[in-house]
XYZ file of C-alpha atoms in Angstrom:
630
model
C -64.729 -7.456 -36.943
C -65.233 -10.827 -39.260
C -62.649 -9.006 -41.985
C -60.243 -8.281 -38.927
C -60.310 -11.779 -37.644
C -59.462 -12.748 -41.044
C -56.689 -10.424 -41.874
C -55.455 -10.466 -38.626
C -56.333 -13.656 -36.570
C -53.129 -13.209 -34.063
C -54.451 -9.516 -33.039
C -58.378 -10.577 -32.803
C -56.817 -14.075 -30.334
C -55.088 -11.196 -27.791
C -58.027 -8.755 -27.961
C -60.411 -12.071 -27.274
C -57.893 -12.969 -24.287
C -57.897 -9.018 -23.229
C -61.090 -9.362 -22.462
C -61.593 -12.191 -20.959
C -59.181 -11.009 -18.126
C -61.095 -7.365 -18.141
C -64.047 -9.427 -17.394
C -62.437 -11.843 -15.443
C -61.014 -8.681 -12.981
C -64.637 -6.976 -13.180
C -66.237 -9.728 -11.566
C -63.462 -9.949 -8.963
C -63.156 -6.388 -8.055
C -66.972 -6.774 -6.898
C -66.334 -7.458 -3.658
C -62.687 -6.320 -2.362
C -60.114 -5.161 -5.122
C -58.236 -2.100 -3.241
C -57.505 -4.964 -0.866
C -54.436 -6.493 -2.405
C -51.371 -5.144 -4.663
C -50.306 -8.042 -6.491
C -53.150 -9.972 -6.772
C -57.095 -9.779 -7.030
C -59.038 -11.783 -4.260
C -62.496 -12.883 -4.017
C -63.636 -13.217 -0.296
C -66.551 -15.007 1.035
C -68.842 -13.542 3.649
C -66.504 -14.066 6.576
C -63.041 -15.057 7.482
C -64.282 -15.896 11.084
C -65.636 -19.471 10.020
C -62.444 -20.204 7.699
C -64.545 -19.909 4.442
C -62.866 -20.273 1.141
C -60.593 -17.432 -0.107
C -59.791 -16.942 -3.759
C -56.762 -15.033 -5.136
C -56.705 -14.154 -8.937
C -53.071 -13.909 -10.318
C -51.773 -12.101 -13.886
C -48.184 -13.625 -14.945
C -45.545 -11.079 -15.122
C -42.654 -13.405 -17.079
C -41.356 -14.560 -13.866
C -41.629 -17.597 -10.856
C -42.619 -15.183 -7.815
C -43.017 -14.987 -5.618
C -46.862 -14.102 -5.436
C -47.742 -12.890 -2.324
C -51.203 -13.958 -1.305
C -53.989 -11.899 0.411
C -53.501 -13.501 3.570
C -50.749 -14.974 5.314
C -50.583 -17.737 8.640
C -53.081 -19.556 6.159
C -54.347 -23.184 6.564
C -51.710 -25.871 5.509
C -52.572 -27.712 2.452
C -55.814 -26.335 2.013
C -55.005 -24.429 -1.429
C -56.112 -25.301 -4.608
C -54.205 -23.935 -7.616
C -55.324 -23.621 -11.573
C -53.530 -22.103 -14.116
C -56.656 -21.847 -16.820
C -58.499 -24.972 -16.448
C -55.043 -26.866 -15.186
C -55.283 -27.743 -11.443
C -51.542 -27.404 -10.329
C -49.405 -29.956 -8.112
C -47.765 -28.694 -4.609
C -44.267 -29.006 -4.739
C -44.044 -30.222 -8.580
C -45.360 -26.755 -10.358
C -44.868 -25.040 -7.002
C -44.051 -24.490 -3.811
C -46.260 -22.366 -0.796
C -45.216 -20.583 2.136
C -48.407 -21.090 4.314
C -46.906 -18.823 6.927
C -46.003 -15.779 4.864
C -48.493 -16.662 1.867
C -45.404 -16.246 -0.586
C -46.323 -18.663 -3.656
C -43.443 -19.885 -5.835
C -43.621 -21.258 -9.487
C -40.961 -23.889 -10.962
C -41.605 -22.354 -14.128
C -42.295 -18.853 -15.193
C -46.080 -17.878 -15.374
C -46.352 -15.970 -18.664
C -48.117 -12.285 -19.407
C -51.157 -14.321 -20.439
C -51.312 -16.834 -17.790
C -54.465 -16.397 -15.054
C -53.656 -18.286 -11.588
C -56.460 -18.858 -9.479
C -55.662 -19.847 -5.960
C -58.476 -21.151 -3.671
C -57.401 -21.824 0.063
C -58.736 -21.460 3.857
C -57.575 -19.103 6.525
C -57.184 -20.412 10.263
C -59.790 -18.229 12.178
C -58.043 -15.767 14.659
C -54.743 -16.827 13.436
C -54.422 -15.217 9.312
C -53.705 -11.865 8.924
C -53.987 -10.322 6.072
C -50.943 -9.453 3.911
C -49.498 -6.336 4.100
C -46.019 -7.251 2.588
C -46.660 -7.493 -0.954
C -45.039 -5.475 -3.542
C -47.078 -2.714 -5.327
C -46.993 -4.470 -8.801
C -48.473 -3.370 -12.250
C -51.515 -5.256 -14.046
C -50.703 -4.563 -18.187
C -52.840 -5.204 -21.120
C -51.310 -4.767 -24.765
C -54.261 -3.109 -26.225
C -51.924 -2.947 -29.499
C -48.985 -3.685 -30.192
C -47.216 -3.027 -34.062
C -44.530 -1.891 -35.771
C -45.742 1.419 -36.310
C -46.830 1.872 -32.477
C -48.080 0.220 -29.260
C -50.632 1.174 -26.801
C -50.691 -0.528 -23.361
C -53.282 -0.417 -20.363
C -51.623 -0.107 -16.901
C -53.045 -0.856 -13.031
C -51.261 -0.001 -9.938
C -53.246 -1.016 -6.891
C -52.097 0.236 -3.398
C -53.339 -2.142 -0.711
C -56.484 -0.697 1.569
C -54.511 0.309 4.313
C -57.869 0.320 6.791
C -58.151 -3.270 6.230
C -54.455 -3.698 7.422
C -55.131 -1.974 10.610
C -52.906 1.340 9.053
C -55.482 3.779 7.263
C -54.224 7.499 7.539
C -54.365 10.514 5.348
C -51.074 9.773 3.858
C -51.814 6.084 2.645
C -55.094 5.660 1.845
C -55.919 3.103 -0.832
C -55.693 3.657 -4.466
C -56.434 2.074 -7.763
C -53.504 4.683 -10.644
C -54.568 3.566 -13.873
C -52.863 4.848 -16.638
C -52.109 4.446 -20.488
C -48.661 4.156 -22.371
C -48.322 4.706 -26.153
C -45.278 4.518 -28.650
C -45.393 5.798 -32.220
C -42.635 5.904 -34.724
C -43.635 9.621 -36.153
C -40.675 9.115 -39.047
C -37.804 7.508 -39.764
C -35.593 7.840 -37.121
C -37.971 9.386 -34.707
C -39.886 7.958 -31.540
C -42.614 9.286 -29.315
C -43.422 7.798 -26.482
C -46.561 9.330 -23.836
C -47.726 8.308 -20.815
C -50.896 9.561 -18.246
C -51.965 7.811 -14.983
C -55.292 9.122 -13.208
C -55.665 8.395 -9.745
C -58.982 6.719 -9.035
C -59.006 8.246 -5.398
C -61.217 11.430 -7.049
C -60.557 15.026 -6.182
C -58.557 17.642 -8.964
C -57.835 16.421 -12.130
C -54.291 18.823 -12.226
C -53.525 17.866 -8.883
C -53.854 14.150 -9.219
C -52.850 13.320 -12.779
C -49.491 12.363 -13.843
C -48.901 12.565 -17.081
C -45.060 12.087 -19.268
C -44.485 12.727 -23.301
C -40.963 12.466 -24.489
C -39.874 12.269 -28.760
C -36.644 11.281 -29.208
C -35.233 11.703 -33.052
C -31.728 10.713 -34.629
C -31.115 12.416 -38.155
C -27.972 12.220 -40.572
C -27.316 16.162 -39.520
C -27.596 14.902 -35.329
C -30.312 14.476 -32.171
C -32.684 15.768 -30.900
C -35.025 14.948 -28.203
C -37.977 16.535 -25.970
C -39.618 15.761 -23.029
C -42.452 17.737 -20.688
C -43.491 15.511 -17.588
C -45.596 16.688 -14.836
C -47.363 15.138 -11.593
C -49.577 17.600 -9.492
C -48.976 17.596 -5.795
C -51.671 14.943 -4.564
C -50.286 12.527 -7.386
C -49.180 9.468 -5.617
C -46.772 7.716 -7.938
C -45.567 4.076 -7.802
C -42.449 2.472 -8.556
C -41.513 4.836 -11.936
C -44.837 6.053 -12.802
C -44.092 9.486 -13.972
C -42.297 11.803 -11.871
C -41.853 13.071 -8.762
C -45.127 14.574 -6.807
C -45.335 17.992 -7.340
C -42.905 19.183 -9.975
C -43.207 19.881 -13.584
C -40.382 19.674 -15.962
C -39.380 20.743 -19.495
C -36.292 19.173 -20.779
C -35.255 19.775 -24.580
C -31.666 18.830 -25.868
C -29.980 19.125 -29.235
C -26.744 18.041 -31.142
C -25.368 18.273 -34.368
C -22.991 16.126 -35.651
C -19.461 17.459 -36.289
C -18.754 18.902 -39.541
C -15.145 19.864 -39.938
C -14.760 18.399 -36.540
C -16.369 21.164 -34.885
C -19.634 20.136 -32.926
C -22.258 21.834 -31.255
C -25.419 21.182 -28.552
C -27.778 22.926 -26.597
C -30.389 22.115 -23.923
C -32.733 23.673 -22.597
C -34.376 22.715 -18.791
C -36.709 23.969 -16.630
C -38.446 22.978 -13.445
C -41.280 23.989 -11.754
C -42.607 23.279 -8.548
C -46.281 22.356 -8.089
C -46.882 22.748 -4.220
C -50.466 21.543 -3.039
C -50.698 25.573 -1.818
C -49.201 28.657 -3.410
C -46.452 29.289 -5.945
C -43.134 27.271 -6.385
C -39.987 27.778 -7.530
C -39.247 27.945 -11.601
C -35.815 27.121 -12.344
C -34.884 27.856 -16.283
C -31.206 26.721 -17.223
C -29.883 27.153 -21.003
C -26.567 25.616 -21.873
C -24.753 25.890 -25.376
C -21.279 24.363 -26.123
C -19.519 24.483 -29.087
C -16.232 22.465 -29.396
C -13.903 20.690 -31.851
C -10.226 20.905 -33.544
C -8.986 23.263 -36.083
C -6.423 21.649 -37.929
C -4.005 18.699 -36.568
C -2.323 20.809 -33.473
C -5.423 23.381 -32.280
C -8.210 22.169 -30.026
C -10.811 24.232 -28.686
C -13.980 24.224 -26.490
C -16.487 27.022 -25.273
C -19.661 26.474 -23.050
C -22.126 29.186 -21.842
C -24.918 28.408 -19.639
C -27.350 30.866 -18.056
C -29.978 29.369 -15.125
C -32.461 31.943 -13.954
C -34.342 31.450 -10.837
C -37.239 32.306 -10.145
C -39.111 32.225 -6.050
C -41.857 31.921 -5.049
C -41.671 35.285 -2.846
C -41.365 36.980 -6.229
C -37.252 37.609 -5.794
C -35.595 35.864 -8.861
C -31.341 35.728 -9.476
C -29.664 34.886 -12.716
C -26.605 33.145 -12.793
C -24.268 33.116 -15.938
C -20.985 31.019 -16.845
C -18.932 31.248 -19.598
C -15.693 28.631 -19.967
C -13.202 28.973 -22.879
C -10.406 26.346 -23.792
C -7.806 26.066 -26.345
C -4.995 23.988 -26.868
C -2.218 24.108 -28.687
C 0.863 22.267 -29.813
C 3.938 23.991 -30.467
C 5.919 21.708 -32.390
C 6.419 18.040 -31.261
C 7.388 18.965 -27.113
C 5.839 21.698 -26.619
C 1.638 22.080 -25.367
C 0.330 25.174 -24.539
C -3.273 25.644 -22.418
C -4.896 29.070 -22.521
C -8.190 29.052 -20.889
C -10.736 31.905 -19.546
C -13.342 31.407 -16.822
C -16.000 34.027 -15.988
C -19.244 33.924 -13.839
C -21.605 36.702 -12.537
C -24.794 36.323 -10.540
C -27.953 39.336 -10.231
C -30.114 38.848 -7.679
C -30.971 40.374 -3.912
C -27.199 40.378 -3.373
C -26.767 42.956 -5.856
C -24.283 42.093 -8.840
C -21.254 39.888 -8.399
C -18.690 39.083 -10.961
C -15.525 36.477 -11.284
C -13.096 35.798 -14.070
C -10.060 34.264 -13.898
C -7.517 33.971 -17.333
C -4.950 31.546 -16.955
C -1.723 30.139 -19.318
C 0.047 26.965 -19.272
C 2.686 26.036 -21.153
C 4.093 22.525 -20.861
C 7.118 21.242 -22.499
C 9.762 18.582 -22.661
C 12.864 19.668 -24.150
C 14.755 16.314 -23.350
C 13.494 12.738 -22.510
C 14.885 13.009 -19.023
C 13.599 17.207 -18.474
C 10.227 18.313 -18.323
C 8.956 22.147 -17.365
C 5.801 23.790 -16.763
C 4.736 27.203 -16.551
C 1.734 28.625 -15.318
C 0.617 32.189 -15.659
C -2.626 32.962 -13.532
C -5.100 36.483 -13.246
C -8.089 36.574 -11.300
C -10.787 39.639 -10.930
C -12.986 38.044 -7.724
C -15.444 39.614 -5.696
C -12.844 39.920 -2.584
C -10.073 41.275 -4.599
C -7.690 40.822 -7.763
C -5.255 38.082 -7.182
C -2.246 36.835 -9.975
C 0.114 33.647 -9.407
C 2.610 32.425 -11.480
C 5.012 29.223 -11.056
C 7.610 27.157 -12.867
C 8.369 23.910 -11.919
C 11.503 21.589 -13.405
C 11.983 18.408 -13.282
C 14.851 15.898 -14.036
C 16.180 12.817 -14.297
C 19.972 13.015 -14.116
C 20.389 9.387 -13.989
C 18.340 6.291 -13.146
C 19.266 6.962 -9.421
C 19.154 10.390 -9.040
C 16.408 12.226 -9.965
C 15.913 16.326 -8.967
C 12.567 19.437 -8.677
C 12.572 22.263 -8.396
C 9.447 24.522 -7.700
C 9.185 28.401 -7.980
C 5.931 30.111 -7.328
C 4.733 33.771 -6.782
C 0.536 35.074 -5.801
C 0.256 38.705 -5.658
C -2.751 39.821 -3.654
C -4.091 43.196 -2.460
C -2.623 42.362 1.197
C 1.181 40.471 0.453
C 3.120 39.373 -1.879
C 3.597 35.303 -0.880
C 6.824 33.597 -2.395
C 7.242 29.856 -1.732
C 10.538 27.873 -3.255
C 11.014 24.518 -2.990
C 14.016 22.040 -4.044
C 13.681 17.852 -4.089
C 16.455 15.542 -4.775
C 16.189 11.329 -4.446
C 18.976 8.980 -4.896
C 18.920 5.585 -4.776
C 21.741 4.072 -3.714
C 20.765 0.625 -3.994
C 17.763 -1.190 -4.838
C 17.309 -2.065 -1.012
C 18.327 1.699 -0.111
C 16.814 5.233 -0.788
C 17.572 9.017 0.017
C 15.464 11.838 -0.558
C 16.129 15.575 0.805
C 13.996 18.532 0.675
C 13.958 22.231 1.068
C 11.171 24.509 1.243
C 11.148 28.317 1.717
C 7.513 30.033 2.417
C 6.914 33.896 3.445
C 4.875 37.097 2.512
C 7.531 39.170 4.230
C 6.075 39.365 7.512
C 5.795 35.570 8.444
C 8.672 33.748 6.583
C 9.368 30.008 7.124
C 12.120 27.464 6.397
C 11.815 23.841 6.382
C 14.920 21.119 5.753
C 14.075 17.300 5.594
C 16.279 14.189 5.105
C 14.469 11.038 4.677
C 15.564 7.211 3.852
C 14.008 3.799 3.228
C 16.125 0.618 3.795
C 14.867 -3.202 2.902
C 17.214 -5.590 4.574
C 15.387 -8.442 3.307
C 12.185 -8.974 1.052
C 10.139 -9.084 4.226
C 11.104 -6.093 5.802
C 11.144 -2.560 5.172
C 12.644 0.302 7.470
C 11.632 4.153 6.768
C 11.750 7.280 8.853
C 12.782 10.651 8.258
C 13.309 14.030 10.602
C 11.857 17.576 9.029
C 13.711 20.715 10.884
C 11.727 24.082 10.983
C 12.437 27.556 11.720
C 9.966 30.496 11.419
C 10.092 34.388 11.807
C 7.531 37.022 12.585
C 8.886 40.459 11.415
C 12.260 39.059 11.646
C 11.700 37.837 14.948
C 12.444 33.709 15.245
C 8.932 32.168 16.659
C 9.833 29.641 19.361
C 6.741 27.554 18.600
C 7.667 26.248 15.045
C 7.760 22.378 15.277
C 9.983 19.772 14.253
C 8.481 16.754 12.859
C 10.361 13.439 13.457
C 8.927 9.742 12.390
C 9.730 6.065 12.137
C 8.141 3.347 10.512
C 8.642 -0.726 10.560
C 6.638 -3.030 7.776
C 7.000 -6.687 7.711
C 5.231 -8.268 4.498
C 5.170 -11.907 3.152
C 5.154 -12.238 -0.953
C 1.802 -12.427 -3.070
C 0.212 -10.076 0.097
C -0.622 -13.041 1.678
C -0.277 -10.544 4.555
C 1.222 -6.623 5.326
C 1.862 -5.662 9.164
C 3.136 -2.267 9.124
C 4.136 0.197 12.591
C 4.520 3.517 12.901
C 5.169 6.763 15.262
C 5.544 10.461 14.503
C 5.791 13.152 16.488
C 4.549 16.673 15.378
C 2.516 15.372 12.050
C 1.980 17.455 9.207
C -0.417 17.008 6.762
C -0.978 16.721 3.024
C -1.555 20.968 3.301
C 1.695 21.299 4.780
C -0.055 21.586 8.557
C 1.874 20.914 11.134
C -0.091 19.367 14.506
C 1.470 19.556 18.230
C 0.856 15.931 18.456
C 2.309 12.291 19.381
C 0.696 9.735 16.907
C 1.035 5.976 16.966
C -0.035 3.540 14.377
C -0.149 -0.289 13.979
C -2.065 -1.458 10.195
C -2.565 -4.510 8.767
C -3.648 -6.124 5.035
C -4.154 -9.182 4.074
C -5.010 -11.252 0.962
C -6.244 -14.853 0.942
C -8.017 -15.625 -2.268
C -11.089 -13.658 -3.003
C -10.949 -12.092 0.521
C -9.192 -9.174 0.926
C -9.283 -7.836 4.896
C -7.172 -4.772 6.368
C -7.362 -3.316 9.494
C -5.881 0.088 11.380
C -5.140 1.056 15.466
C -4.541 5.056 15.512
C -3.858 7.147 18.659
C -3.138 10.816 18.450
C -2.130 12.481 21.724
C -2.418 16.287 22.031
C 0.290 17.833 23.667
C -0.950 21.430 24.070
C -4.610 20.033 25.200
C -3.969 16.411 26.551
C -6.656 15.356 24.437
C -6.455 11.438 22.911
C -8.330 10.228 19.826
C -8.074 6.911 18.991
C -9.761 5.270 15.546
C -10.412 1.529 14.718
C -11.108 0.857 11.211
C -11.537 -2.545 10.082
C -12.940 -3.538 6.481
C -13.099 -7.055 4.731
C -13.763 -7.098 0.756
C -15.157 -10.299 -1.019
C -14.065 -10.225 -4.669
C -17.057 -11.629 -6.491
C -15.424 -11.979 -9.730
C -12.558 -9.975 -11.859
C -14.418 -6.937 -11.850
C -16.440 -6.565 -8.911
C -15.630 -6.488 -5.260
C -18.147 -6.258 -2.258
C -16.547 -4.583 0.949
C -17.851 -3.782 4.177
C -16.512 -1.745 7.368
C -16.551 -0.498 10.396
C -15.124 2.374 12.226
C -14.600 3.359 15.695
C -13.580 7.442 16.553
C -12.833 7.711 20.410
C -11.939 11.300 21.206
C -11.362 11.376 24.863
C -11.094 14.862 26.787
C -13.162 16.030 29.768
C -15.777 13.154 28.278
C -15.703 10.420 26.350
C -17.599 10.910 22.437
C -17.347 7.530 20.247
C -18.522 7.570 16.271
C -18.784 4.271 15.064
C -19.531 4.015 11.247
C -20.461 1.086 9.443
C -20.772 0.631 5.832
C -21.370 -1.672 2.553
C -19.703 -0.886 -0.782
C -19.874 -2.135 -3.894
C -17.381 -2.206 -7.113
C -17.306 -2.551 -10.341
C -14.945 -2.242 -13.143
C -15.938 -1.953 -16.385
C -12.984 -2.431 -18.751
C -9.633 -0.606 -17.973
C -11.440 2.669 -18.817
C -14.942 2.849 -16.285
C -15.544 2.270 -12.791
C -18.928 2.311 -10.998
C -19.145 2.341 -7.309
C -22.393 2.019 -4.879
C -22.449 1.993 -1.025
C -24.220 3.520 1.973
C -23.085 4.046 6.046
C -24.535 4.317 9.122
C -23.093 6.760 11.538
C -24.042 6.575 15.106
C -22.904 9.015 17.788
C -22.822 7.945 21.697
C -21.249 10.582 24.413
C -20.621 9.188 27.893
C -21.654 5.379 26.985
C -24.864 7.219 25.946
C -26.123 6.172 22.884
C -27.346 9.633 20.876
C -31.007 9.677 18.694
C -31.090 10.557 15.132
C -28.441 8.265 13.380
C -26.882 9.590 9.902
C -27.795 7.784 7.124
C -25.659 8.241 3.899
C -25.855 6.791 0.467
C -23.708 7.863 -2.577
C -23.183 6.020 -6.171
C -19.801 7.250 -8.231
C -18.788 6.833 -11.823
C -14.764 7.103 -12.367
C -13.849 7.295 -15.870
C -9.766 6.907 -16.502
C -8.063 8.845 -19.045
């Protein structure tokens, strides 16, 4: 030790302050330690005669707040030492007495000790039950080769708060983290938590290894973590409870620009009773160009469950893609698709091969071609379509759109034609045709549109679609006509947007038509960083006199260039023989990375009431998105 402390004085000054604090806690934890998460206390003989209380505080590089032991404690009555250092109220920081929440004006660091010493009111403090499960960490060692690290979770003693049961009992996880660097370019990292609580080792031990290595030829990296099913983790310890995975990935760098990767990942579940599930999935893709003009990529993955009952299924995919560029207008996509699952079902098998060949012949002509076979479990099914379209002038523009799907049943055949003119910049005509049938139901729509804007602040659309429809050459009676109108009224820089509208006999973005009066009224608006809009919708029924109506109001608060906060809430009547309202509300957040990533995070509340009746059992949803723009 003497030639350590000479060669290495900084190391034997954090072992000598280690220690301390081991001894420091040992002495604590005497009397109550599973009584508190973020702190240690020392307690006298009884709270009933407001003795002196003693909490015992490790820094964790930040102000608070510490939560003390007890809350609803008595006013001024706290004494406060970091070291030997008595501390000033409201100078180095700043108690709660009510809530016990303690406050620093300057971070306490990973080797400062706070001791607070303070009174509780008898029949009045509680004891604390809101504090944070927090970590206690010693740096046993910490170099350039490695670092080993001493962890404590505590998990308060819930029979002290009034709320022991078999599901939260106290705890004390301790657990050990390492790092090595095995080689150049190669890092291992471990960690194992034991539960303190006693019982079976496997079933209470969670334990995580994971080498990660980055070599001139590619990566590589594996990782096995496990957690029995009586492991009770806390905030990332580990794993989940229960489950046991193996998760091994591989790349190699391209060379010739063709690259490669595998992974390997399995899961197994470790229920308290019985067998679980094993889930095994292998994935291999292999991608890259050959030449200037040919790209290619090919991915085969194979996952292979097994059950607990003993039944098992394998599922197998197989995805091939090439393109290719014929000369400098012409692109041409071939790619082949094929899965097949085994299991109780018996075998099933799908493959579909498909062509496309894109091409511009002229700046103001583009065509595509598609060419598509499919072998599916309910039958063989080809399509094939062309589409054109043009640009015959800066006003006029023209599509056309010629598709075919043979099936085992019909033969369907859909045409369509578009033209737009624009006859003026405040003026706007667009006409369509569109021919559908499988030669026993045919149909034929015809639509003339037009947009006029008589001023900067006003905008007039509508447009009438006319339908006619035959059943074994017979003319069906029921095919609708759709017929709408629609008024907006806008001021510049969206200061604000009113826009009204009606339609009779709507038809959706699927081309279905609904017997049905709607009626909207909408409205947007833009005043700085807030951005509100709002929406009135009534649909009437015709064929069932049924009415839905939907309010939907949202307001956004753009925090900065990037990020927007928005929150809503929406109102679903649907009236009939009863009355059943759906009122959602929900909080989103945005963020833009760049021109190239988004990142969105939200979560809703759905609640249902029929009659005025409000129902149990709300619907809580979360979801978190990441858009990336090519």
């Amino acid at each position: 030790i003497m030639r350590w402390k000479s060669t290495h004085p900084e190391l034997m000054n954090r072992i000598r302050t280690q220690l301390s604090i081991v001894l420091l806690l040992a002495g604590a934890s005497a009397t109550t330690l599973g009584q508190t998460n973020a702190n240690v206390p020392v307690i006298g003989p009884s709270l009933s005669t407001g003795q002196l209380v003693s909490d015992i505080f490790l820094g964790r590089n930040v102000v608070g707040p510490y939560i003390l032991s007890w809350a609803k404690i008595e006013p001024g009555s706290e004494m406060i030492f970091r070291g030997a250092t008595r501390l000033t109220s409201n100078v180095d920081y700043k108690l709660d007495p009510n809530t016990g929440s303690l406050v620093f004006t300057s971070p306490l660091k990973t080797r400062d000790i706070v001791r607070v010493d303070f009174r509780c009111i008898p029949g009045q403090s509680k004891q604390n039950s809101a504090a944070a499960i927090q970590p206690i960490q010693f740096n046993l060692l910490d170099m350039a080769a490695g670092a080993l690290s001493f962890n404590a979770y505590v998990r308060p003693d819930a029979a002290a708060l009034g709320a022991q049961t078999a599901s939260n009992p106290a705890s004390l996880l301790l657990g050990l983290q390492g790092a090595t660097k095995l080689a150049a370019g190669s890092n291992f990292t471990s960690r194992i938590y034991l539960d303190t609580r006693g019982g079976s080792l496997t079933d209470r031990t969670g334990l995580q290894l994971m080498e990660k290595s980055a070599h001139r030829y590619g990566t590589f990296s594996m990782g096995f973590t496990r957690a029995g099913a009586g492991f009770k983790p806390v905030d990332d310890a580990v794993t989940t409870a229960g489950k046991q995975t193996l998760d091994i990935q591989g790349a190699l760098k391209p060379i010739h620009g063709i690259a490669a990767s595998a992974s390997f990942v399995q899961n197994h579940e470790l229920p308290s009773a019985g067998k679980g599930n094993i889930v095994t999935a292998l994935t291999e893709k292999l991608g890259g160009t050959l030449g200037s003009t040919t790209r290619f990529q090919a991915i085969h993955s194979q996952t292979v469950t097994n059950a607990s009952d003993g039944s098992n299924a394998i599922k197998t995919a197989s995805r091939l893609q090439i393109d290719q560029k014929v000369g400098a207008k012409t692109n041409v996509t071939a790619l082949v698709d094929q899965s097949a699952q085994d299991g109780t079902a018996g075998h099933v098998l799908n493959k579909s091969t498909s062509l496309a060949v894109k091409s511009q012949p002229t700046e103001n002509v583009s065509v595509l071609g598609t060419f598509k076979n499919s072998l599916l479990a309910t039958g063989n099914e080809d399509s094939s379509s062309i589409k054109v379209e043009a640009a015959a002038t800066k006003q006029l523009k023209l599509s056309a759109l010629m598709g075919d799907r043979f099936t085992k049943d019909a033969v369907v055949r859909s045409r369509e034609a578009n033209l737009n003119y624009a006859l003026s910049p405040a003026f706007t005509v667009a006409t369509s045709l569109k021919l559908l049938g499988d030669g026993k139901t045919d149909s034929f729509a015809k639509g003339v549109s037009a947009t006029a804007k008589p001023t900067k602040f006003v905008e007039v659309a509508g447009g009438i679609k006319l339908r006619d429809a035959w059943t074994q050459g017979i003319p069906d009676p029921t095919a609708m006509d759709t017929y709408d109108a629609k008024l907006t009224f806008g001021l510049p820089n969206k200061v604000i947007r009113l826009s009204a509208g009606f339609t009779d006999n709507p038809e959706d973005d699927k081309g279905l038509v609904t017997r049905a009066r709607n009626r909207s009224l909408t409205l947007q608006s833009t005043v700085g960083v807030v951005v509100f809009s709002g929406g009135y919708t009534s649909q009437e029924q015709v064929l069932t006199l049924q009415t839905c109506q939907i309010v939907d109001l949202k307001m956004g608060l753009k925090l900065g260039k990037y990020t927007q906060v928005t929150t809503g809430f929406k109102e679903a009547q649907t009236i009939d023989t009863g009355l059943l309202s759906i009122n959602t509300y929900s909080l989103n957040l945005t963020h833009r990375f760049g021109s190239i990533f988004d990142f969105a995070v939200g979560g809703s509340v759905i609640t249902t009431e029929r009659n005025g009746l409000l129902q149990p059992n709300p619907d809580y949803r979360a979801e978190a998105k990441v858009g990336i723009k090519f």
